[in-house]
Structure formats: C-alpha cells, structure tokens
XYZ file of C-alpha atoms in Angstrom:
626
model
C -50.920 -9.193 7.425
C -47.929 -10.576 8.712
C -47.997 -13.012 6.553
C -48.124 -10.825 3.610
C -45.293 -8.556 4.656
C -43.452 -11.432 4.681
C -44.188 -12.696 1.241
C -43.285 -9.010 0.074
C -40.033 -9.155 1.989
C -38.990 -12.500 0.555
C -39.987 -11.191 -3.051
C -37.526 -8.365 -2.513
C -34.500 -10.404 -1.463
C -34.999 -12.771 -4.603
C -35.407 -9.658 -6.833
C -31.899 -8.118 -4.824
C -30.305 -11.665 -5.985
C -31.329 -11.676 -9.051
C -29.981 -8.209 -9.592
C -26.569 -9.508 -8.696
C -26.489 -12.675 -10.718
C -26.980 -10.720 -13.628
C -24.722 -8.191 -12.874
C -22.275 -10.953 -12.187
C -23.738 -12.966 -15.186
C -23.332 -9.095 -17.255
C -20.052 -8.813 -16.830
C -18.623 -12.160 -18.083
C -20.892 -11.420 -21.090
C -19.877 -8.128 -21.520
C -16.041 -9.431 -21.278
C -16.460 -12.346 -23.595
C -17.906 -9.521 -26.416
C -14.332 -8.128 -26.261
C -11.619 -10.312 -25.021
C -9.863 -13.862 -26.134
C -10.603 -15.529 -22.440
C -7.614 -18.112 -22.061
C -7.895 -19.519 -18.010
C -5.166 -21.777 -16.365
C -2.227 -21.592 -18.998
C -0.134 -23.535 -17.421
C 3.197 -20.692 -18.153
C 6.386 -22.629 -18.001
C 9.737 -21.616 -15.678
C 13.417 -22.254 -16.745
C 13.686 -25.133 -14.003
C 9.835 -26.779 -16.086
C 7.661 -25.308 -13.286
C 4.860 -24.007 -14.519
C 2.584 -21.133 -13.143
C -0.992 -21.043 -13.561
C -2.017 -17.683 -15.770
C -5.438 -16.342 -16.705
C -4.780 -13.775 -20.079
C -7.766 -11.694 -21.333
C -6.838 -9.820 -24.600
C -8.599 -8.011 -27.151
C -10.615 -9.200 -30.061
C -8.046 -7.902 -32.899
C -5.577 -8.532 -34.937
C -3.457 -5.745 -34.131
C -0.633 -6.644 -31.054
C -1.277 -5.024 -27.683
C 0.498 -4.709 -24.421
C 0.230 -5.854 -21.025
C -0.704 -5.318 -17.714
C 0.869 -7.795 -15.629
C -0.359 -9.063 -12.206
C 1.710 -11.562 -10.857
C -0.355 -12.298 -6.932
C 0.099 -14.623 -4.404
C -3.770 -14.349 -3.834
C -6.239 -16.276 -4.789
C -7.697 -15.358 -8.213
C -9.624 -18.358 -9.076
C -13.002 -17.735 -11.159
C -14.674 -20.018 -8.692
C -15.144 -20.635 -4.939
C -17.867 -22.503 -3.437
C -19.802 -23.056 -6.339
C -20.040 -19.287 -6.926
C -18.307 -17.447 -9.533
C -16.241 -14.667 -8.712
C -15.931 -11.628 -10.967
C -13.265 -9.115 -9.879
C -10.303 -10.329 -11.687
C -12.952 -10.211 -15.026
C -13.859 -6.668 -13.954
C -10.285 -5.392 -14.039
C -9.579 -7.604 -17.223
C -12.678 -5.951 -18.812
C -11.432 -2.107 -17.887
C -8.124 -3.078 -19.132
C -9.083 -5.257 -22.618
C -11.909 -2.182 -23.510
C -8.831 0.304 -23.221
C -6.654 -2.099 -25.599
C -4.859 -3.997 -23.204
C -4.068 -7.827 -22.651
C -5.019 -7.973 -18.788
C -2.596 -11.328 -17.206
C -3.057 -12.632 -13.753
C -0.607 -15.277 -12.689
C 0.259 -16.882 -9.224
C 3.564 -17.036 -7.656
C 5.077 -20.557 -7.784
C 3.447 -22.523 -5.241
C 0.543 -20.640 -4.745
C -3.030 -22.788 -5.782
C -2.289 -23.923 -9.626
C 1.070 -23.056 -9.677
C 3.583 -25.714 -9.291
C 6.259 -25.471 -6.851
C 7.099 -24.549 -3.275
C 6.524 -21.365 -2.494
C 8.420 -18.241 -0.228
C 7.606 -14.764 -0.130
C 7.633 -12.437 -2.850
C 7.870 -14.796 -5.648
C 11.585 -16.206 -5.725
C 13.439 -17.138 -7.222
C 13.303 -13.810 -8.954
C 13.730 -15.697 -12.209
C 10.330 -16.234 -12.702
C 9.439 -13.091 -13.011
C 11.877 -12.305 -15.781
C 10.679 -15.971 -17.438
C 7.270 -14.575 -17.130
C 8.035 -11.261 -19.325
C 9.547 -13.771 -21.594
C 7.288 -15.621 -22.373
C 4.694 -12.571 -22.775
C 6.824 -10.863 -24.970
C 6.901 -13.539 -27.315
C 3.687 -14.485 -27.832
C 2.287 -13.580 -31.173
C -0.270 -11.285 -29.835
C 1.608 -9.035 -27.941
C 3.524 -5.932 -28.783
C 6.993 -6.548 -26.172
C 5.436 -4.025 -23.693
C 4.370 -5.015 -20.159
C 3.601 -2.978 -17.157
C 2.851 -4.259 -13.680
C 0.085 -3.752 -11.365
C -0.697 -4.557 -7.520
C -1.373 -3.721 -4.566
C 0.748 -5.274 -1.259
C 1.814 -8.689 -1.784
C 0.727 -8.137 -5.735
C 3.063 -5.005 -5.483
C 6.065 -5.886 -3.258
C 7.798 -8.291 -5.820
C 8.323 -5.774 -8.920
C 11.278 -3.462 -7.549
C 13.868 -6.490 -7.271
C 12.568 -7.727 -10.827
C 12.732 -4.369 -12.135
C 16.657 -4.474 -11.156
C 16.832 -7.550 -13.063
C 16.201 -4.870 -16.296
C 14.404 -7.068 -18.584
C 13.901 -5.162 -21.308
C 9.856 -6.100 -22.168
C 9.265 -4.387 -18.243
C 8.156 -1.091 -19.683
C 6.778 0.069 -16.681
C 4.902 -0.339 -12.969
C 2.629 0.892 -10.557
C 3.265 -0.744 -6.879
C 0.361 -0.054 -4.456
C 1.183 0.329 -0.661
C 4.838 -1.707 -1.324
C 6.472 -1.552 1.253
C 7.405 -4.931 2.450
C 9.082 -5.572 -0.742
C 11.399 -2.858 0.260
C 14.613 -4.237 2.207
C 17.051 -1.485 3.171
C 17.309 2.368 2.011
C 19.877 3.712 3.207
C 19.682 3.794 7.169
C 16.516 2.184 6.992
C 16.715 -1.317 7.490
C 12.896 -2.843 7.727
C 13.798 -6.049 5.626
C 9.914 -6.189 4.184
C 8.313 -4.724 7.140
C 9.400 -7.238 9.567
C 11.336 -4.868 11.518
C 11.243 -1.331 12.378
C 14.077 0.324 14.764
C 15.329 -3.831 15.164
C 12.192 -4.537 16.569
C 9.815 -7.030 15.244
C 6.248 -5.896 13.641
C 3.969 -8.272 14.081
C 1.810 -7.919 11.350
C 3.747 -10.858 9.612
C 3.160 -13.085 12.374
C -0.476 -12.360 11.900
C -0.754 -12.515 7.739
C 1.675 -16.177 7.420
C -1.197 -17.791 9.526
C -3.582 -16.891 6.820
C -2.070 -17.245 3.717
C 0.852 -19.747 3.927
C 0.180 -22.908 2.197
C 0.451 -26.459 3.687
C 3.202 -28.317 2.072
C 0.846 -31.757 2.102
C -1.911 -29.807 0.036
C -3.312 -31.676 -2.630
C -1.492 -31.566 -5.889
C -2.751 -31.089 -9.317
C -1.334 -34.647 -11.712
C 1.922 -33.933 -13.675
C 0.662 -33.100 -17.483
C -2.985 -31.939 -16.520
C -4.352 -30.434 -19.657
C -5.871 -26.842 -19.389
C -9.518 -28.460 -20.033
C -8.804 -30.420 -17.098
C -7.633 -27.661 -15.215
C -10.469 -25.517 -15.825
C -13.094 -27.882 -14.947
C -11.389 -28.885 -11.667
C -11.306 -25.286 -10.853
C -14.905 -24.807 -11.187
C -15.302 -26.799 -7.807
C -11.993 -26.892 -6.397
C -9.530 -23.260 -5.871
C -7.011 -24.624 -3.930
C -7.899 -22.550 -1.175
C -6.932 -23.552 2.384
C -9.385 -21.828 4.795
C -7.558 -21.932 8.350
C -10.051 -21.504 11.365
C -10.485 -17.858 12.913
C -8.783 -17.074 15.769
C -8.531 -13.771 17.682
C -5.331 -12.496 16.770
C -5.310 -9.618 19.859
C -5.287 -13.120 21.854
C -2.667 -15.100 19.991
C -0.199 -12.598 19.349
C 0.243 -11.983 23.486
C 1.991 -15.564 23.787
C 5.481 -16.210 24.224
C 7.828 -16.315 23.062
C 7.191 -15.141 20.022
C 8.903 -17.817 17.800
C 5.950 -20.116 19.454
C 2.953 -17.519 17.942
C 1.994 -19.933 15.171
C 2.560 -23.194 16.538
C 0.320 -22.002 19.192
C -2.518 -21.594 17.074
C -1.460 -24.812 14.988
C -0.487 -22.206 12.145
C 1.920 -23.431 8.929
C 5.350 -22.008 10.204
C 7.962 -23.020 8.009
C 8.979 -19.603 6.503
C 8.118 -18.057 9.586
C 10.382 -20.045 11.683
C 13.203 -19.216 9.807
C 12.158 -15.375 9.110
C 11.733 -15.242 13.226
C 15.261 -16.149 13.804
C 16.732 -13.603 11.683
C 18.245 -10.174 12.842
C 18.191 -7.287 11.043
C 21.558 -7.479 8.881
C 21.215 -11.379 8.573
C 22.811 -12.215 5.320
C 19.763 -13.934 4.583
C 17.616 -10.969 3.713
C 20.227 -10.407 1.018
C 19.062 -13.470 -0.767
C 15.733 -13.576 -1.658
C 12.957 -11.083 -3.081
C 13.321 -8.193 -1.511
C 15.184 -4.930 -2.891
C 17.612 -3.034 -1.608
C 19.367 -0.172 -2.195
C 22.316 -1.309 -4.299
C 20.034 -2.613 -6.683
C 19.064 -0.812 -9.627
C 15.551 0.238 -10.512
C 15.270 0.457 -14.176
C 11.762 1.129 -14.991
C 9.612 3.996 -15.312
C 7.258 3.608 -12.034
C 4.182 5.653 -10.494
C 4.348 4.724 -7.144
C 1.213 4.864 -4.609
C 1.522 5.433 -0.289
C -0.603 5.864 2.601
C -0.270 8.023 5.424
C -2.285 4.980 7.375
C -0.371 2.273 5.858
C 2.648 0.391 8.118
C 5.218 1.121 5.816
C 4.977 5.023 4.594
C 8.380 6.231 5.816
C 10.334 3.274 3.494
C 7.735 3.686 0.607
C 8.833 7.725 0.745
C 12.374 7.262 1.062
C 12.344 4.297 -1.936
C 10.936 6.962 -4.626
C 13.646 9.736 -2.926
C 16.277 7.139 -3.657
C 15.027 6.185 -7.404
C 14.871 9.931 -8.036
C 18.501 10.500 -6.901
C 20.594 8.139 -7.492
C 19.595 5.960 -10.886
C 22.358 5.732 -12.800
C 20.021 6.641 -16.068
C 18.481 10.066 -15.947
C 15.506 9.068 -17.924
C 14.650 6.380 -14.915
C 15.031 9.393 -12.623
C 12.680 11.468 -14.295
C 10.206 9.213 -14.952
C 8.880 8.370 -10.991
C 5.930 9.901 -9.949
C 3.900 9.493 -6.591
C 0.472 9.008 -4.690
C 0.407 9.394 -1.098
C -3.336 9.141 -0.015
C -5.146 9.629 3.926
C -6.056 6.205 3.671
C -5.136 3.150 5.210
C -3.147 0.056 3.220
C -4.368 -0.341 0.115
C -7.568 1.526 0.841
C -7.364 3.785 -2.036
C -10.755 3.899 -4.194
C -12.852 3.462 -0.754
C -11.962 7.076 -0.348
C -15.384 9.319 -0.144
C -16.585 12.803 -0.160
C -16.148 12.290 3.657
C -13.243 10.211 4.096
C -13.094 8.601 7.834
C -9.714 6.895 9.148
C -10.293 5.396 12.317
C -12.339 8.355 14.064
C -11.274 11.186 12.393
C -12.359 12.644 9.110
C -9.750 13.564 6.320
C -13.184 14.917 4.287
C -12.923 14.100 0.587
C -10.188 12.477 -0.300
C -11.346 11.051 -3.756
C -8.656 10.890 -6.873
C -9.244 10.270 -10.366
C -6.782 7.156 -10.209
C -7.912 4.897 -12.590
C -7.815 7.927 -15.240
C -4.314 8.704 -13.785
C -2.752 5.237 -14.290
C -4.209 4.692 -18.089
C -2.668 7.946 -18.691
C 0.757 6.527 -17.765
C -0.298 3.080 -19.317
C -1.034 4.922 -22.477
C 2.409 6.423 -22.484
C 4.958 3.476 -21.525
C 3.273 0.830 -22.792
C 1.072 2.530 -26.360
C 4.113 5.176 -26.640
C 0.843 7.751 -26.838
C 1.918 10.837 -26.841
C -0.666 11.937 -24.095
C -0.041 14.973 -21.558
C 0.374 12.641 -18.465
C 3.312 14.370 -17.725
C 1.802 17.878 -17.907
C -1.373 17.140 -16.407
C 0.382 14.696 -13.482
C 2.582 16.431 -10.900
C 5.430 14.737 -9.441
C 4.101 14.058 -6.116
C 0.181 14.193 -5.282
C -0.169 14.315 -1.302
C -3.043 14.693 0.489
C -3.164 17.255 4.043
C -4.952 16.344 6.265
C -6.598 18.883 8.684
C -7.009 20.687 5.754
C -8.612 18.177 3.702
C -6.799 18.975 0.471
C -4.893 17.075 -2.844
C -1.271 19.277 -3.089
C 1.377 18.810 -5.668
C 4.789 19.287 -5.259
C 7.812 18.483 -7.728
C 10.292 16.719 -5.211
C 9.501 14.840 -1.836
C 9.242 16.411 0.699
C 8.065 20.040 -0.977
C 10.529 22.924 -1.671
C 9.386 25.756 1.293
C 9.619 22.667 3.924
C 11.586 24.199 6.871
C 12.635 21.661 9.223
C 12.024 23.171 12.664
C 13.582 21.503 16.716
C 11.485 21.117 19.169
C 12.917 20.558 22.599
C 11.695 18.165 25.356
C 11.211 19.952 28.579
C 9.344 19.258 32.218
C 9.731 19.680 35.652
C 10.759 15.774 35.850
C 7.231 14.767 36.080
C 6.002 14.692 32.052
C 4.134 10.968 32.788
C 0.620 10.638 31.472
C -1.770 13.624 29.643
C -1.948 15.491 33.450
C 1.994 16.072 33.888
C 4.816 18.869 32.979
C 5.684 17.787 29.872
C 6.631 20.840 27.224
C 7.269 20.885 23.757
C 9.070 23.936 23.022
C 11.523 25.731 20.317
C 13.336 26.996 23.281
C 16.672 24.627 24.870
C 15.546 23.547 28.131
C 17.787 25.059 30.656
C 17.427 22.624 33.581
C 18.323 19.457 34.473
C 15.361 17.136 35.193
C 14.452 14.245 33.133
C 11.679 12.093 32.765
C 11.839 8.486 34.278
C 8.933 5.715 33.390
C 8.675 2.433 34.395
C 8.158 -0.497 31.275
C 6.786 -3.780 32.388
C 7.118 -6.105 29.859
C 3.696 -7.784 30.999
C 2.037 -4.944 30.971
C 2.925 -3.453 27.697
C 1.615 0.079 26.109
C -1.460 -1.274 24.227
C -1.253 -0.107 20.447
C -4.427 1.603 19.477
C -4.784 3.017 16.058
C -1.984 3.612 14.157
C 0.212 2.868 11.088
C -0.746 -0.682 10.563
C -1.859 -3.624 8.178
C -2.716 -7.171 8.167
C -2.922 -7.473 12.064
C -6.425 -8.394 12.201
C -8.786 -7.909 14.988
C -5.202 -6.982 17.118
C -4.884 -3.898 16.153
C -7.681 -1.392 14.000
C -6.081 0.881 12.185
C -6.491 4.670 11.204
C -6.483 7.805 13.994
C -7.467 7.398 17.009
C -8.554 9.786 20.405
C -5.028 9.290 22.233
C -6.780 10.438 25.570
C -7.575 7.512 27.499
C -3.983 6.094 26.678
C -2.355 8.988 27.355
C -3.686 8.034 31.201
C -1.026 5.477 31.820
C 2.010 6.705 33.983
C 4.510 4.732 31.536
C 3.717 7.714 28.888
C 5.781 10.517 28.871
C 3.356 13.494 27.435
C 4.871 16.337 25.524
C 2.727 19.546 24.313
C 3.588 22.825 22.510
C 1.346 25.906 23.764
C -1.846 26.141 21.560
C -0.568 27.488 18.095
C -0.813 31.272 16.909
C -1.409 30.252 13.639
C -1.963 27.110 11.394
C 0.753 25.258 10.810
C 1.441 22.535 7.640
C 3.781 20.081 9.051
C 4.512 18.289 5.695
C 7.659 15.862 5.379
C 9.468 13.388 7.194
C 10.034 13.716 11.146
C 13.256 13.210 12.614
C 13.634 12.292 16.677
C 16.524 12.030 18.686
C 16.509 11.293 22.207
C 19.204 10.636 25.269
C 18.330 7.835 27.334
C 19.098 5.221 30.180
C 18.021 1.970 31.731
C 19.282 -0.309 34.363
C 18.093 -3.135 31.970
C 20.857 -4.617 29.303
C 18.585 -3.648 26.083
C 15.243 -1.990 26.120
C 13.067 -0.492 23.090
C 11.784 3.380 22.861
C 8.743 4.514 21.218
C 7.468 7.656 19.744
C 4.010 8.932 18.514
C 3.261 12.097 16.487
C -0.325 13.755 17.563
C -2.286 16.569 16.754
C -4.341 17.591 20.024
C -7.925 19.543 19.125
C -9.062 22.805 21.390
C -11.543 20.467 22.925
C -8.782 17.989 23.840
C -9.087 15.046 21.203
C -5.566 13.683 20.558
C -5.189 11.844 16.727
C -2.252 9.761 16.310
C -0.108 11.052 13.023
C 2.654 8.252 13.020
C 4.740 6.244 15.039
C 8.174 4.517 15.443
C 10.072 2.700 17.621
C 13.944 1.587 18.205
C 15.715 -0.753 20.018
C 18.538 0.136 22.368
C 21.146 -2.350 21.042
C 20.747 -1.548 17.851
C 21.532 2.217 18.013
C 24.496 2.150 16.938
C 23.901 -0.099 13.689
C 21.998 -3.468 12.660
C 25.145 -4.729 11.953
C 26.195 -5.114 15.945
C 24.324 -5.867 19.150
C 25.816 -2.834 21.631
C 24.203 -3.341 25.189
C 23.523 -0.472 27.938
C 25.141 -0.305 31.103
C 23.349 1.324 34.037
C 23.768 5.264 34.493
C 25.117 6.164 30.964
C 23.436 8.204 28.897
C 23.096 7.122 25.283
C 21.716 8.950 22.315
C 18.823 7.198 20.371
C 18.081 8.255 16.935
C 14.939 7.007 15.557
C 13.217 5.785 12.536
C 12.349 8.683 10.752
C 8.142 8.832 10.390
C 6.413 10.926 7.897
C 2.751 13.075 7.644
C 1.428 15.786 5.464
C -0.935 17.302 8.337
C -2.218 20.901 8.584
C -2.588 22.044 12.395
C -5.377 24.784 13.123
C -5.040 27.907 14.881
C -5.726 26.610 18.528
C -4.297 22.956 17.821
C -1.375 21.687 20.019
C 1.498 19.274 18.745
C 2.052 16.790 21.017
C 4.548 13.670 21.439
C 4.242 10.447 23.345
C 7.181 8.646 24.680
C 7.221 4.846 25.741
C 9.336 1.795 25.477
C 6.404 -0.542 24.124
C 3.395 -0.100 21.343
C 1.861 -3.905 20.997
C 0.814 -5.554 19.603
C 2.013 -3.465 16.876
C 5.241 -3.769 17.529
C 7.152 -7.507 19.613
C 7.663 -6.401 23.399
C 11.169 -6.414 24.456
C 11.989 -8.200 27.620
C 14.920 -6.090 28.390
C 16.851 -9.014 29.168
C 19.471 -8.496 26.067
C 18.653 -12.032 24.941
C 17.742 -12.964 21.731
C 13.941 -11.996 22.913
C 12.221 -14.420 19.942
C 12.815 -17.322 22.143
C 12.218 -15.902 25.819
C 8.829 -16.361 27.448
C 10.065 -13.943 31.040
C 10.743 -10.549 31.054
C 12.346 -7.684 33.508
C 11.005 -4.433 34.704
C 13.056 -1.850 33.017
C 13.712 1.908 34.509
C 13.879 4.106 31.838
C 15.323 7.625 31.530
C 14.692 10.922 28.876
C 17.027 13.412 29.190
C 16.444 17.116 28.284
C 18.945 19.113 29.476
C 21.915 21.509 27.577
C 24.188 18.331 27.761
C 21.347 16.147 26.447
C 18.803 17.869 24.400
C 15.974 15.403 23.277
C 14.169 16.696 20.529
C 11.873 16.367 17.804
C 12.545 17.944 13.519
C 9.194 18.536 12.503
C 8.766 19.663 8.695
C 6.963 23.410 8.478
C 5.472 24.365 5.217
C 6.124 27.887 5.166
C-alpha cells in the first residue's frame, strides 16, 4: 500500500511538471505566433559601447511604439539550463496590444559592455537608446518607459534630458532615483534626516558586479551571443549571509568588506554627506531639473521612500515650466510594500495587519495611458482615471482626489505632554490638541550598543534585517529609551490623509545625536501598527549644507522629515507617537561622538531631552480629512 501511494504521489509531481513546462513551453509559442523575437542586439552608445537588448514587436507592417525597459536586473532567457519566461510574458501582453516590448541592461550589467554605476550613467545612454529606437524602420518615434525600483529610478533625470521620442513613463516605487525636492535631501534613499539607510548597504552586496567577471570577445556576433546565453547569464551568485548579522558591524564603511562583498561604489557612496557635490553628478534627479514627459507615477505606503515619491509628483504638478507636463501626472499610491503591487488580494496582509482588498485594475490603467501617449488614441483615460488613486487603510478603500494631499485635508497640532515620565507604553505620555502648560520634559537614555531594534516599517531591500509591513508596536514600546505618546480614545473616526509634519525641542550632553519618530494607530484591545517613520540628525538641523554641533543644556528645535499615510482611525482607536534617537537596522546608529560616524567602530551614551512646555512646544501636524 505504501508502495502504491507512493507511485501515485510521484505520478502527480511529474504530471504538476509537466503542466509547467508547457505552460512555460505555451507561452514562447504563443509569443513567437505574434512577435519578431530579436535577443542580444548588441545596441551601440556614442563612446561604441554597446548594450545588450532583447526587442519583441509585432508581426505587421504597420510601425508601432515602444515600451522601454532599460534594468539593471538580470533578464536573460536562460539560467541553469532552465528557461525563464517573465520578460516573454510581459513582451507577449505588450506585442498582442500593438506594442514593440524592449528590455535592455544598463552598461555593465551581464551583456552589456562597460563599467557600470548606479542608475545607468552616464545619462547619455539613455537618450542614445531612444535614438536608436526611434529610428529603426519599424517603429513609429514613440517610446514610453516602464519599471519598477532600479528599472524605475533612472527615467526622471533622462526625462530632463527632453528627448523628444520619450513620449511618456510609468516609474514603480522610484524613489531612489529621486535626489533632492526641495527640503528633502535623501540623495536616492541613502539618507533620510542625514542619516544613513541601510538598505543600500544591504542591496550593493547582491547585485554589484565584480570588475574581473568574465568578458564577452570584442565583435561577438548575436548568434554567438545567443547560444552562449543559453548556458551562461552572466550572473554572479554571492553566498547568503544574514544581513540582521552583518549590518551590526562597525564601522559601517567596513559592512561589505566584512562579508567579502564588491565595494567599489559603495566605498565611495559611504563617504559622502548629504550636500556632497558628488550627488550632483550622476543619475539621480533633482529638483532643478526639468521633467518633460507625461508620467503616471506609482507609491507605497510600505515602501522606504513614500514621502520623496509624494513630494516628486507635487513638484512636477507645480512648477513645470510647460502646463501640458503639469497636467498630464497622475498617481498610484497602494497599501503595499515596494513594488508589491499586483500581489494585492481580496484580503490584503502587510506585515500583521490587514488592509482587506486592495486589488486595482492596473494593467488596464497603464494601456489606457499607453494607448494615449504613445497610439495618440483618443481613449477616456483621462475621464475614467482620477488624478490621484490612494488607498485608506482602516477603512479598506480606493479614494480619488484631484491634487495631493486631498482638498478638505485640515492639518491639525498635537502637543506633547507628560508628567516627565512618558518612557515606554506604561508612562505619562499625552497626545493632546491642548498646549501643555507645565514644564516637565521627557529624558531617555540612547546607547549606541544597544540601539532601538527596527521592526516593521517603511523598508526595502534589507533582507532578513528588517521584514517589512505593520507591525504590533507593543513589545517595543517596553523599552525605557521610548518616549510613548497617546491621544484619549477617539469620539469619532478620524481619516488622517496627507503628509505629517513633526517638530520637536531637544538636548543632549553628546556633540551630535539622531531623533526618531513613528506614527501608530493603537486598537481598543491595545495592538499598536506602525504608519511611518523618520528620523533626523542633530547636526544637520539646520541644513545639509553645514555640520552645526550641540552644546550641553541648550535647547534646539528639530524639524523632521515629513512622513506620509492615508489611514482611517475607528471610533475607539488612539493615535499614538514614539520617540527615540535610534531605529536599526533601518536606519545607521549614530555614535554621538560628532565624528564622521562611517568610520568609527565606539560609541557614547547620549542623554537626551523632549521638551513640551509654552517656551518649547513639541508637536505633531497630522492631516484630518474632514
């Protein structure tokens, strides 16, 4: 009997793999019915690099546009034998709508010739790229681009380059493409507040490329190329480590080399602060370049970067110097973490909490605006898309709204208060709409060797460090270097829907010291979900252009990062605030010794103050939907 079952069992796993080889086996069929297949086209740079390219277009005579996706990834057909079929399942949605679907790595990435850096530079091949597209015989001079993260972040600083094929985008969770808006100065998500994330400390060990790697012969024909890559993707395959284990060493400039990481671009990216002219000369945007291209934009409240993703589209839609370009942005901002769009279900969970169904109809959505920019269709994207989709969570709902954040958005202060003992989830702390009258503050002890452990949270690409999503703040909320602030259980439910602003007055006997913030909505039975989260460092409050150090006694005002959440509160529900100097790994420790902190391995204990008195009133702008 055993025996048999057996038999049965292994009968049912080859039927399950045979199921999947022809699936796989349908869908390269099914794709070479419709589309001219054209793999490793070697596409040539001004300087004679050339870029491997994979182009699937239509079976017709008639010209078509483009999607473009222009990755850093590795799209090769093949790995390990096995072929791969999700860059031929997006090139077959794309070719059956009429569209030539094009792939290409960034210089230096697997067939591509060339060294590479992040985000693509120079930022001349991207403009090459639409070049040579535009010119080919089989396309009609219209291209849009497509990606998600790292396949997303290069297209704003191209778009400023205003080549005129670049008919359009859609950038996916973008945000470390994004340099400076205005007083936000994250230079691709390496910083927030001054301080280090460490998510890119994490993602270089994976995905940057040894310079020895082997190299594919000057003047390799595209048969050859083709054949090697049947066997051979150029794919470097680092050993696992435990990230939550590596990213504790210091200092920090030593992460990589500690594992035996690549560390190149790191090493120089490490040593950088915030306003180092360097930032200013590679492939990120900033905000005194000009976006010239019709773009439908796509956020996460989970993602790391929501609060510069929001206030890029704000600053598109205000101040582009051509009205059409303002007119023409649009924007996604889904309960999901980074790029975790289409995994949404009819029960959505983010960490531990459910957001319910959070399904969209994107892929109709973006051939809609594909239809319009790139077809000039005459569609009714524009009356049947609103401005800006957001999702509420709490109460589990797509809204529309014409601007960001919505009209009816009343920003409301909430004051700090306590009785001088607001440390962990059991003290004084208040959150209130009343000024606090007396004169106690808060005081916490940070240890730089025992740092604030991040758990949940805004995050991406940290690996096993740090999980994602919302999280029960309870347990955390435990440790006496929180400072705990509550409102009174609410009257009524209350949509907090925009960005957050916080402002707090603070001291420290140590030289430079960081200060953290968390946004949470507390359940009747106690649960605590983290909303968002910033931090700022001390020295850099008053600019990232200057290094301004504390002295002990004096009071200084801290204003912080803004963060951001579209969250509906329940009758009964509390709003609640943690403050901290440390949230790591998310986020580098500071050793509050005013060094340069990337190359010191000893920290100090640092005594820190929040004041909330009449003279100081720390306080938090939270964004009420009336």
């Amino acid at each position: 009997m055993k025996t048999l079952k057996f038999h049965v069992f292994l009968v049912l796993i080859w039927i399950t793999s045979l199921g999947v080889a022809q699936e796989q086996e349908s869908i390269t069929k099914k794709l070479e019915q419709i589309a001219f297949i054209e793999e490793k086209v070697m596409m040539p740079m001004r300087d004679g690099i050339r870029l491997a390219t994979d182009i699937y277009r239509p079976k017709t005579t008639e010209k078509v546009p483009i999607i473009f996706s222009r990755t850093p990834y590795n799209f090769n057909s093949w790995g390990d034998g096995k072929e791969r079929t999700r860059t031929k399942e997006r090139a077959y949605e794309a070719v059956k709508r009429g569209y030539a679907y094009v792939v290409q790595n960034e210089r230096g990435r697997y067939f591509s010739e060339g060294e590479w850096d992040i985000l693509g530079v120079p930022l001349t091949d991207g403009y090459d790229a639409f070049s040579w597209m535009k010119d080919q015989t089989w396309s009609n001079g219209k291209i849009g681009t497509f990606g998600c993260s790292s396949t997303a972040e290069w297209q704003m600083a191209v778009s400023a380059l205003d080549h005129p094929a670049h008919a359009a985008m859609v950038p996916q969770a973008f945000g470390a493409g994004v340099g400076r808006v205005g007083q936000i100065m994250e230079q691709g998500n390496w910083y927030r507040g001054g301080v280090e994330q460490l998510l890119f400390f994490s993602w270089l060990y994976g995905v940057e490329h040894d310079k020895f790697k082997p190299r594919i012969p000057a003047g390799a024909t595209q048969e050859d190329l083709i054949r090697i890559s049947r066997y051979y993707d150029l794919a470097p395959e680092n050993p696992p480590v435990d990230m939550a284990k590596a990213l504790q060493h210091l200092p920090i400039q030593d992460i990589l080399k500690n594992i035996q990481g690549k560390k190149e671009i790191f090493d120089k990216m490490v040593r950088r602060t915030p306003n180092h002219p360097d930032w200013f000369k590679g492939g990120l945007y900033h905000d005194d370049m000009e976006i010239g291209t019709p773009s439908f934009w796509f956020a996460s409240w989970y993602d790391v970067s929501i609060t510069p993703n929001l206030a890029l589209f704000n600053h598109v839609r205000q101040h582009s110097k051509d009205a059409m370009i303002r007119d023409n942005q649009y924007l996604v901002i889904a309960p999901t973490l980074h790029c975790r769009y289409t995994r949404a279900t009819e029960n959505t969970i983010v960490g531990e909490r459910s957001v319910g169904d959070a399904r969209l109809n994107y892929d109709e959505q973006i051939y809609a605006w594909w239809d319009l920019w790139l077809k000039g269709k005459e569609n009714n994207f524009k009356k049947n898309t609103p401005r800006v989709q957001y999702f509420t969570m709490g109460k589990n709902v797509w809204q529309a709204a014409e601007q960001w954040p919505p009209k009816g958005v009343k920003m409301t202060t909430y004051y700090l208060n306590s009785g001088g003992k607001a440390n962990t989830l059991y003290g004084d702390g208040v959150l209130s709409t009343k000024k606090p009258k007396g004169d106690t503050p808060d005081h916490f002890v940070y240890d730089p060797m025992n740092p604030v452990t991040s758990y949940g949270g805004n995050v991406c690409c940290t690996g096993n460090a740090v999980e994602g999503g919302a999280f029960d703040q309870q347990l955390m909320e435990e440790r006496e270097d929180i400072l705990v602030y509550t409102t009174e259980p609410l009257e009524e439910g209350t949509e907090v829907t925009g960005f957050i602003a916080a402002t707090l007055y603070v001291s420290s006997d140590a030289k430079d010291t960081d200060f953290t913030i968390k946004l949470i909505d507390v359940y009747p039975d106690g649960r605590a979900y983290n909303l968002d989260e910033t931090i700022q460092r001390a020295r850099f409050r008053e600019g990232y252009d200057k290094e301004v150090f504390m002295e002990p006694g004096k009071v200084y005002k801290i204003d912080l990062t803004p963060m951001a959440t579209s969250n509906y509160f329940k009758k009964g529900h509390r709003i609640r605030i943690e403050i901290s100097s440390s949230n790591f790994p998310r986020f580098a420790r500071n050793l509050n010794t005013g060094g340069k902190n990337y190359d010191e391995s000893k920290g100090v204990i640092a005594n820190n103050t929040i004041y909330h008195t009449k003279q100081y009133p720390s306080q938090i702008q939270i964004p009420i939907q009336k």
